[in-house]
């Protein structure tokens, strides 16, 4: 543990801005978990639990543990009820201990990783669900995993309007905190926000509030839990589709693929529309025949299923696409939820960034991405999802290995370049978390100002998920300079034939 137990860090930059102070006194942390223990709330102080609850799918925070102990939780609390969460938050306010709410840790951007020690509130034991078929709603605690909720609904021939591509691991609270904008079903039924009837939230000061209006829900979507811990939601549910029909198609160019997407979205009503390159599909299902791919799923909601499928197949053919057959299409849908992390199984480090941008700018972004990859002899793949508002979520991967530091940092640098280009074209980061807060501070100052004003209003002790969104210890200038220098050296190494190539797929 750090010996600087009485140090308070003032991270207030200017007097005109709200003040956000971090405090980390080990004596107060000791009092905090002693009180939690007395309240009968389950908790853990074992090193294995502290480490496993302080990282996410990147593993990035683990690099900090040896010399930055504040990236490691001091203890983990496991609430089972609203009352437990309230007691944890009230104790944290009493002793000024940082609180990090956590779902499954599958976000990738450090949203549920502590930045100032303190307590990680692991919500996964809050998983009760009550299904009401009369009014077609489900009242659900937010620690439940989407796949478990979907199984419970399936038993009653019901289903959700949408869910994340990482539904096998992601919790309801986690998807709310990271945005819940684009996933499976959102192209047909809109974002997760639209499926809400009401929600309960424990505020940063320990008060339980219920919200019943969409305008009130919005503040908690994509805000990484800095305004409160969502403990329960009432969701709209739907009768289970009696039949679904998937389509997997290949294209020989990105241009043909994007033209097909546009006309298919205008003329049919898919439940899922995903597009990707051959490197993504090779990792997911072994496909190598085409340069780009499209996956569609129809469920017959709002439009006739057979009519939609026939129209989609006709439009695919008209745009130089090839239907890959019924069996392969069904097999792809069968394994769809496993695709999210399949690339991780094949690579030591899953480098990933997600861009939110208008469909018309998608080709520019992808061409720029592939140009940078080719020039620097790196690895890449991508997939994208589109919504009815013609906005796209692009997931850009640069598989790498941190054993090869130049390749590793160059892969991060390429993605940073793409992010900057995306903002230039009117796009933005899809979700912020710990790692992407620097882009919010650099490119979205008006949005940042609103976040900061709201945070100062609801969290006077600055305890809830600190150093996410409203403040960052890392400056964009410093990170940008480092990445640009790395890119410079990588380009020189590439021209001299000295650039190390790893994880090359010969397809």
Coordinates of C-alpha atoms in Angstrom, one line a residue:
X1 CA 0.0 0.0 0.0
X2 CA 1.1 3.6 -0.6
X3 CA 2.5 5.4 2.4
X4 CA 0.9 8.6 1.3
X5 CA -2.2 7.9 3.3
X6 CA -3.0 11.5 4.2
X7 CA -2.5 13.0 0.8
X8 CA -5.3 14.8 -0.8
X9 CA -5.0 15.5 -4.5
X10 CA -6.6 18.7 -5.7
X11 CA -7.5 18.1 -9.4
X12 CA -9.3 21.5 -9.7
X13 CA -7.8 23.2 -12.7
X14 CA -9.5 26.6 -12.7
X15 CA -11.5 28.4 -10.1
X16 CA -14.3 28.9 -12.6
X17 CA -14.8 25.1 -12.9
X18 CA -16.4 22.8 -10.3
X19 CA -13.9 21.5 -7.7
X20 CA -13.3 17.7 -7.8
X21 CA -11.0 16.5 -5.0
X22 CA -9.7 13.0 -4.5
X23 CA -9.1 11.8 -1.0
X24 CA -7.5 8.4 -0.1
X25 CA -6.9 7.9 3.6
X26 CA -6.3 4.3 4.5
X27 CA -7.7 4.8 8.0
X28 CA -11.0 6.0 6.5
X29 CA -11.0 3.0 4.1
X30 CA -10.6 0.7 7.2
X31 CA -13.5 2.4 8.9
X32 CA -15.6 2.1 5.7
X33 CA -15.3 -1.6 5.3
X34 CA -15.6 -2.2 9.0
X35 CA -19.0 -0.5 8.8
X36 CA -20.0 -2.5 5.7
X37 CA -19.1 -5.7 7.6
X38 CA -21.2 -4.6 10.6
X39 CA -24.2 -4.0 8.3
X40 CA -24.0 -7.6 7.2
X41 CA -23.1 -6.8 3.5
X42 CA -20.9 -9.4 1.9
X43 CA -17.4 -8.1 1.0
X44 CA -13.9 -9.3 0.2
X45 CA -10.4 -8.1 0.8
X46 CA -8.5 -11.0 -0.8
X47 CA -5.9 -10.0 -3.3
X48 CA -7.3 -12.2 -6.0
X49 CA -10.8 -10.7 -5.7
X50 CA -9.3 -7.2 -5.7
X51 CA -7.3 -7.8 -8.8
X52 CA -10.1 -9.5 -10.7
X53 CA -12.5 -6.7 -9.9
X54 CA -10.2 -3.9 -10.9
X55 CA -9.6 -4.7 -14.5
X56 CA -11.7 -5.4 -17.6
X57 CA -11.2 -7.2 -21.0
X58 CA -8.2 -5.1 -21.9
X59 CA -6.1 -6.0 -18.9
X60 CA -4.7 -2.5 -19.2
X61 CA -5.1 -1.5 -15.5
X62 CA -3.0 -4.5 -14.4
X63 CA 0.1 -2.7 -15.7
X64 CA -0.5 -0.1 -13.1
X65 CA -0.7 -2.3 -10.0
X66 CA 3.0 -2.5 -9.3
X67 CA 3.5 1.2 -8.9
X68 CA 0.1 2.8 -8.9
X69 CA -1.9 1.1 -6.1
X70 CA -4.8 3.5 -6.5
X71 CA -5.8 1.5 -9.6
X72 CA -6.4 -1.5 -7.3
X73 CA -9.6 -1.8 -5.2
X74 CA -9.1 -1.8 -1.5
X75 CA -12.1 -4.0 -1.0
X76 CA -15.1 -5.4 -2.9
X77 CA -18.7 -5.1 -1.7
X78 CA -21.5 -7.4 -3.0
X79 CA -24.9 -5.9 -2.4
X80 CA -28.1 -7.9 -2.9
X81 CA -30.7 -5.1 -2.5
X82 CA -31.3 -1.4 -2.9
X83 CA -30.8 -1.1 0.9
X84 CA -27.3 -2.6 0.7
X85 CA -26.3 -0.1 -2.1
X86 CA -27.6 2.8 0.0
X87 CA -25.6 1.7 3.0
X88 CA -22.4 1.3 1.0
X89 CA -22.8 4.8 -0.6
X90 CA -23.7 6.4 2.8
X91 CA -20.7 4.8 4.4
X92 CA -18.5 6.0 1.5
X93 CA -19.8 9.6 2.0
X94 CA -19.2 9.5 5.7
X95 CA -15.5 8.5 5.3
X96 CA -14.9 10.0 1.9
X97 CA -14.0 6.7 0.2
X98 CA -14.2 6.4 -3.6
X99 CA -16.9 4.0 -5.0
X100 CA -16.6 2.2 -8.4
X101 CA -19.8 0.5 -9.6
X102 CA -19.2 -2.6 -11.6
X103 CA -21.2 -5.0 -13.8
X104 CA -19.3 -7.7 -15.6
X105 CA -16.2 -5.7 -16.6
X106 CA -16.7 -6.4 -20.3
X107 CA -16.8 -2.8 -21.4
X108 CA -13.1 -2.7 -22.4
X109 CA -12.6 1.0 -21.6
X110 CA -12.1 0.9 -17.8
X111 CA -15.6 2.1 -16.9
X112 CA -15.7 -0.3 -14.0
X113 CA -12.0 0.0 -13.0
X114 CA -11.1 1.9 -9.8
X115 CA -8.9 5.0 -10.2
X116 CA -8.5 5.9 -6.5
X117 CA -8.7 2.6 -4.6
X118 CA -11.7 2.5 -2.3
X119 CA -14.6 0.1 -2.8
X120 CA -15.7 -1.6 -6.0
X121 CA -19.5 -2.3 -5.8
X122 CA -20.0 -5.6 -7.6
X123 CA -23.6 -5.6 -8.7
X124 CA -23.8 -9.2 -10.0
X125 CA -25.6 -10.6 -6.9
X126 CA -28.5 -8.2 -7.7
X127 CA -30.2 -10.4 -10.3
X128 CA -33.9 -10.8 -9.3
X129 CA -36.5 -10.7 -12.0
X130 CA -40.3 -10.5 -12.0
X131 CA -42.1 -11.0 -15.3
X132 CA -45.6 -9.6 -15.8
X133 CA -47.2 -11.0 -19.0
X134 CA -50.4 -9.0 -18.4
X135 CA -48.7 -5.6 -19.0
X136 CA -45.7 -7.1 -20.9
X137 CA -43.0 -5.8 -18.6
X138 CA -40.1 -7.3 -16.6
X139 CA -38.9 -5.7 -13.3
X140 CA -35.3 -6.6 -13.1
X141 CA -32.3 -5.8 -10.8
X142 CA -29.4 -4.5 -12.9
X143 CA -26.8 -7.0 -11.9
X144 CA -28.4 -9.7 -13.9
X145 CA -26.6 -10.8 -17.1
X146 CA -28.5 -10.3 -20.3
X147 CA -28.2 -13.9 -21.3
X148 CA -29.7 -15.0 -18.0
X149 CA -32.6 -12.6 -18.4
X150 CA -33.2 -13.8 -22.0
X151 CA -33.3 -17.4 -20.8
X152 CA -36.0 -16.5 -18.2
X153 CA -38.0 -14.7 -20.8
X154 CA -37.6 -17.5 -23.3
X155 CA -39.2 -19.9 -20.9
X156 CA -42.3 -17.9 -21.1
X157 CA -42.1 -17.4 -24.9
X158 CA -41.1 -13.7 -24.5
X159 CA -38.1 -11.7 -25.6
X160 CA -36.3 -8.3 -25.3
X161 CA -36.6 -5.6 -27.9
X162 CA -32.8 -5.2 -28.0
X163 CA -29.7 -6.4 -26.2
X164 CA -25.9 -6.0 -26.5
X165 CA -23.6 -8.0 -28.8
X166 CA -21.8 -9.0 -25.6
X167 CA -25.0 -10.3 -24.0
X168 CA -23.3 -13.5 -22.8
X169 CA -21.5 -11.5 -20.2
X170 CA -22.8 -8.0 -20.0
X171 CA -25.2 -6.9 -17.2
X172 CA -28.1 -4.5 -17.6
X173 CA -26.5 -1.9 -15.4
X174 CA -23.3 -2.1 -17.4
X175 CA -25.0 -1.5 -20.8
X176 CA -26.9 1.4 -19.4
X177 CA -23.7 3.0 -18.0
X178 CA -21.8 2.5 -21.3
X179 CA -24.6 3.8 -23.6
X180 CA -26.9 1.0 -24.7
X181 CA -27.2 2.7 -28.0
X182 CA -26.4 0.0 -30.6
X183 CA -26.7 -3.7 -30.3
X184 CA -28.9 -6.6 -31.4
X185 CA -32.4 -5.4 -32.2
X186 CA -31.6 -1.6 -32.0
X187 CA -31.9 -1.2 -35.8
X188 CA -35.6 -2.4 -35.4
X189 CA -36.7 -1.2 -32.0
X190 CA -34.4 1.7 -31.1
X191 CA -31.8 1.9 -28.3
X192 CA -32.2 0.3 -24.9
X193 CA -33.4 3.7 -23.5
X194 CA -36.6 3.2 -25.6
X195 CA -37.3 -0.1 -23.8
X196 CA -37.4 1.5 -20.3
X197 CA -40.6 2.1 -18.4
X198 CA -39.0 3.2 -15.1
X199 CA -35.7 2.9 -13.2
X200 CA -34.5 3.1 -9.6
X201 CA -31.2 4.8 -8.9
X202 CA -29.1 5.3 -5.7
X203 CA -27.7 8.8 -5.9
X204 CA -24.0 9.6 -5.0
X205 CA -25.2 10.8 -1.6
X206 CA -27.1 7.6 -0.9
X207 CA -30.7 8.5 -1.7
X208 CA -33.0 6.1 -3.6
X209 CA -34.9 7.7 -6.4
X210 CA -37.4 6.4 -9.0
X211 CA -37.6 7.8 -12.5
X212 CA -40.5 7.3 -14.8
X213 CA -39.8 9.6 -17.8
X214 CA -37.4 9.1 -20.7
X215 CA -36.0 12.6 -20.3
X216 CA -34.9 11.5 -16.8
X217 CA -33.4 8.2 -17.9
X218 CA -31.1 9.8 -20.4
X219 CA -28.7 11.2 -17.8
X220 CA -27.7 7.7 -16.8
X221 CA -27.1 6.3 -20.3
X222 CA -23.4 6.5 -21.3
X223 CA -22.4 8.4 -18.1
X224 CA -20.5 5.4 -16.6
X225 CA -22.4 5.5 -13.3
X226 CA -21.0 8.9 -12.2
X227 CA -24.5 10.3 -11.5
X228 CA -25.8 7.3 -9.5
X229 CA -26.0 3.5 -9.4
X230 CA -29.0 2.1 -11.3
X231 CA -30.3 -0.8 -9.2
X232 CA -33.6 -1.7 -10.9
X233 CA -35.4 -1.2 -14.2
X234 CA -38.8 -2.0 -15.6
X235 CA -38.5 -3.1 -19.2
X236 CA -40.9 -3.5 -22.1
X237 CA -40.9 -7.1 -23.3
X238 CA -42.3 -8.7 -26.4
X239 CA -43.9 -12.0 -27.5
X240 CA -41.2 -14.3 -28.8
X241 CA -40.8 -14.3 -32.6
X242 CA -42.3 -17.5 -34.0
X243 CA -39.7 -17.6 -36.7
X244 CA -36.5 -15.9 -37.6
X245 CA -34.6 -16.0 -40.9
X246 CA -30.9 -15.1 -41.0
X247 CA -29.0 -14.1 -44.2
X248 CA -25.2 -14.1 -44.5
X249 CA -23.8 -12.5 -47.7
X250 CA -20.4 -11.8 -49.1
X251 CA -19.2 -8.8 -51.2
X252 CA -16.1 -8.2 -53.2
X253 CA -15.8 -4.5 -52.3
X254 CA -16.7 -2.1 -49.5
X255 CA -18.5 0.2 -51.9
X256 CA -20.9 -2.6 -53.0
X257 CA -21.5 -3.6 -49.3
X258 CA -22.4 -0.1 -48.2
X259 CA -24.8 0.4 -51.2
X260 CA -26.5 -2.8 -50.3
X261 CA -26.9 -1.7 -46.7
X262 CA -28.6 1.6 -47.7
X263 CA -31.2 0.0 -49.9
X264 CA -31.9 -2.9 -47.6
X265 CA -32.5 -0.6 -44.7
X266 CA -34.8 1.5 -46.8
X267 CA -36.9 -1.4 -48.0
X268 CA -36.9 -4.0 -45.3
X269 CA -37.1 -4.2 -41.5
X270 CA -34.2 -6.3 -40.1
X271 CA -33.8 -7.1 -36.4
X272 CA -30.0 -7.3 -37.0
X273 CA -27.8 -5.7 -39.6
X274 CA -24.0 -6.2 -39.2
X275 CA -21.3 -5.6 -41.7
X276 CA -17.6 -6.6 -41.4
X277 CA -14.4 -7.4 -43.2
X278 CA -12.8 -10.8 -44.0
X279 CA -10.4 -10.6 -41.1
X280 CA -13.3 -10.3 -38.6
X281 CA -15.3 -13.1 -40.2
X282 CA -12.2 -15.3 -40.5
X283 CA -11.8 -15.1 -36.7
X284 CA -15.5 -15.6 -36.1
X285 CA -16.4 -18.3 -38.6
X286 CA -13.4 -19.0 -40.9
X287 CA -14.7 -17.2 -43.9
X288 CA -12.1 -16.0 -46.4
X289 CA -13.8 -16.0 -49.8
X290 CA -15.0 -12.3 -49.9
X291 CA -13.4 -9.1 -48.8
X292 CA -16.6 -7.9 -46.9
X293 CA -19.7 -9.4 -45.4
X294 CA -23.2 -8.6 -44.2
X295 CA -25.3 -10.4 -41.7
X296 CA -29.1 -9.9 -41.5
X297 CA -31.7 -11.3 -39.3
X298 CA -35.5 -11.0 -39.8
X299 CA -38.2 -11.8 -37.3
X300 CA -41.4 -10.7 -39.0
X301 CA -42.2 -8.0 -36.5
X302 CA -43.9 -5.0 -38.2
X303 CA -43.5 -6.5 -41.7
X304 CA -44.0 -9.9 -43.3
X305 CA -41.0 -12.0 -42.8
X306 CA -41.0 -13.9 -46.1
X307 CA -41.5 -10.7 -48.1
X308 CA -38.6 -9.0 -46.3
X309 CA -36.2 -12.0 -46.8
X310 CA -37.0 -12.2 -50.6
X311 CA -36.5 -8.4 -50.9
X312 CA -33.2 -8.5 -49.1
X313 CA -31.9 -11.4 -51.2
X314 CA -32.9 -9.6 -54.4
X315 CA -31.1 -6.3 -53.2
X316 CA -28.0 -8.3 -52.2
X317 CA -27.8 -9.8 -55.7
X318 CA -28.5 -6.4 -57.4
X319 CA -25.5 -4.9 -55.5
X320 CA -23.1 -7.7 -56.5
X321 CA -23.4 -9.6 -53.3
X322 CA -23.5 -13.4 -52.9
X323 CA -25.9 -15.2 -50.5
X324 CA -23.8 -17.8 -48.6
X325 CA -26.6 -20.3 -48.1
X326 CA -29.2 -21.2 -45.5
X327 CA -27.2 -23.5 -43.4
X328 CA -24.2 -21.2 -43.0
X329 CA -26.5 -18.3 -42.3
X330 CA -28.2 -20.2 -39.5
X331 CA -24.9 -21.4 -38.1
X332 CA -23.7 -17.8 -38.0
X333 CA -26.8 -16.7 -36.0
X334 CA -26.4 -19.7 -33.7
X335 CA -22.9 -18.5 -32.7
X336 CA -23.5 -14.8 -33.0
X337 CA -23.2 -14.0 -29.3
X338 CA -19.8 -15.8 -29.1
X339 CA -18.3 -13.5 -31.8
X340 CA -17.7 -10.6 -29.6
X341 CA -14.7 -12.1 -27.8
X342 CA -13.6 -14.7 -30.4
X343 CA -10.8 -12.4 -31.7
X344 CA -9.4 -12.3 -28.1
X345 CA -9.0 -16.0 -28.1
X346 CA -6.6 -15.7 -31.1
X347 CA -4.6 -12.7 -30.0
X348 CA -2.6 -11.8 -26.8
X349 CA -4.0 -8.2 -26.7
X350 CA -7.4 -7.3 -28.1
X351 CA -6.9 -3.6 -29.0
X352 CA -10.3 -2.1 -29.8
X353 CA -11.9 1.3 -30.4
X354 CA -15.5 2.1 -31.1
X355 CA -16.6 5.1 -33.3
X356 CA -20.1 6.6 -33.5
X357 CA -20.5 8.3 -36.9
X358 CA -23.0 9.0 -39.6
X359 CA -23.4 6.2 -42.3
X360 CA -22.3 8.5 -45.1
X361 CA -18.9 9.0 -43.5
X362 CA -18.3 5.2 -42.9
X363 CA -16.4 4.6 -46.1
X364 CA -14.1 7.5 -45.4
X365 CA -13.3 6.2 -41.9
X366 CA -12.7 2.6 -43.0
X367 CA -10.5 3.5 -46.0
X368 CA -8.4 5.8 -43.7
X369 CA -8.1 3.0 -41.1
X370 CA -7.0 0.4 -43.7
X371 CA -4.5 2.9 -45.2
X372 CA -2.8 3.5 -41.9
X373 CA -2.7 -0.2 -41.2
X374 CA -1.1 -1.0 -44.5
X375 CA 1.5 1.8 -44.2
X376 CA 2.6 0.6 -40.8
X377 CA 2.4 -3.1 -41.4
X378 CA -0.1 -3.8 -38.5
X379 CA -3.1 -6.0 -38.1
X380 CA -6.7 -5.1 -38.2
X381 CA -10.4 -6.1 -38.6
X382 CA -13.7 -4.4 -38.1
X383 CA -17.4 -4.8 -37.8
X384 CA -20.2 -2.2 -37.8
X385 CA -23.9 -1.9 -36.7
X386 CA -26.3 0.6 -38.1
X387 CA -29.5 2.1 -36.6
X388 CA -32.6 3.6 -38.2
X389 CA -31.2 7.1 -37.7
X390 CA -28.4 6.2 -40.1
X391 CA -25.7 6.4 -37.4
X392 CA -23.1 3.6 -37.3
X393 CA -21.2 2.0 -34.4
X394 CA -17.8 0.9 -35.9
X395 CA -15.7 -1.5 -33.8
X396 CA -12.1 -1.2 -35.0
X397 CA -9.6 -3.9 -33.9
X398 CA -5.8 -3.9 -34.1
X399 CA -4.7 -7.3 -32.7
X400 CA -1.3 -7.1 -31.2
X401 CA 1.0 -8.4 -28.4
X402 CA 2.5 -6.3 -25.6
X403 CA 5.6 -8.4 -25.7
X404 CA 6.5 -6.4 -28.9
X405 CA 6.2 -2.9 -27.5
X406 CA 6.6 -1.0 -30.8
X407 CA 3.9 -3.0 -32.5
X408 CA 1.7 -2.7 -29.4
X409 CA 2.0 1.1 -29.1
X410 CA 1.8 1.6 -32.9
X411 CA -1.5 -0.3 -32.9
X412 CA -2.8 2.1 -30.2
X413 CA -1.5 5.1 -32.2
X414 CA -3.3 4.1 -35.4
X415 CA -6.6 3.9 -33.5
X416 CA -6.0 7.3 -31.9
X417 CA -5.4 8.7 -35.4
X418 CA -8.7 7.3 -36.6
X419 CA -10.5 8.8 -33.6
X420 CA -9.2 12.2 -34.4
X421 CA -10.2 11.8 -38.0
X422 CA -13.7 10.7 -36.9
X423 CA -14.2 13.9 -34.8
X424 CA -13.1 15.9 -37.9
X425 CA -15.8 14.2 -39.9
X426 CA -18.5 14.9 -37.2
X427 CA -18.3 11.6 -35.4
X428 CA -17.3 10.8 -31.8
X429 CA -16.2 8.1 -29.4
X430 CA -19.0 5.5 -28.8
X431 CA -18.3 5.2 -25.1
X432 CA -15.9 7.0 -22.7
X433 CA -14.8 5.1 -19.6
X434 CA -11.4 5.7 -18.2
X435 CA -9.4 5.5 -21.4
X436 CA -11.5 7.6 -23.7
X437 CA -12.2 10.5 -21.4
X438 CA -9.3 12.4 -23.0
X439 CA -11.2 12.6 -26.3
X440 CA -14.3 14.0 -24.6
X441 CA -12.1 16.7 -23.0
X442 CA -10.4 17.6 -26.3
X443 CA -13.3 17.5 -28.8
X444 CA -16.6 17.7 -26.8
X445 CA -16.2 20.7 -24.5
X446 CA -19.8 21.7 -24.4
X447 CA -20.8 18.2 -23.4
X448 CA -18.0 18.0 -20.9
X449 CA -19.2 21.3 -19.3
X450 CA -22.7 19.8 -18.8
X451 CA -21.3 16.6 -17.3
X452 CA -19.1 18.6 -14.9
X453 CA -22.0 20.9 -13.8
X454 CA -24.3 17.9 -13.1
X455 CA -21.5 16.0 -11.3
X456 CA -20.8 18.9 -9.0
X457 CA -24.5 19.2 -8.2
X458 CA -25.2 15.5 -7.4
X459 CA -21.9 14.3 -6.0
X460 CA -20.5 17.0 -3.6
X461 CA -17.9 14.6 -2.1
X462 CA -16.7 13.4 -5.6
X463 CA -16.8 9.7 -4.5
X464 CA -18.7 7.9 -7.4
X465 CA -16.5 6.6 -10.2
X466 CA -13.9 9.3 -10.1
X467 CA -11.6 10.2 -13.0
X468 CA -14.2 9.1 -15.5
X469 CA -15.7 11.7 -17.9
X470 CA -15.5 14.8 -15.8
X471 CA -11.8 14.7 -15.0
X472 CA -8.7 12.8 -16.2
X473 CA -5.2 12.7 -14.9
X474 CA -3.9 12.0 -18.5
X475 CA -3.8 14.9 -20.9
X476 CA -4.7 14.6 -24.6
X477 CA -1.6 16.6 -25.5
X478 CA 0.7 14.1 -23.7
X479 CA -0.9 11.0 -25.2
X480 CA -1.2 12.5 -28.6
X481 CA 2.5 13.5 -28.6
X482 CA 3.5 10.0 -27.6
X483 CA 1.4 8.3 -30.3
X484 CA 2.7 10.7 -33.0
X485 CA 6.3 9.9 -32.1
X486 CA 5.6 6.2 -32.1
X487 CA 4.0 6.5 -35.5
X488 CA 7.0 8.4 -36.8
X489 CA 9.4 5.6 -35.6
X490 CA 7.2 2.9 -36.9
X491 CA 7.0 4.5 -40.4
X492 CA 10.8 4.7 -40.4
X493 CA 11.2 1.1 -39.3
X494 CA 8.7 0.1 -42.0
X495 CA 10.6 1.9 -44.8
X496 CA 13.9 0.4 -43.7
X497 CA 12.4 -3.1 -43.5
X498 CA 12.9 -3.3 -39.8
X499 CA 9.3 -3.2 -38.6
X500 CA 8.4 -6.4 -36.7
X501 CA 5.2 -8.1 -38.1
X502 CA 3.3 -10.4 -35.8
X503 CA 0.1 -12.4 -35.8
X504 CA -0.1 -12.2 -39.6
X505 CA -3.1 -13.9 -41.2
X506 CA -2.3 -15.3 -44.7
X507 CA -5.8 -15.1 -46.1

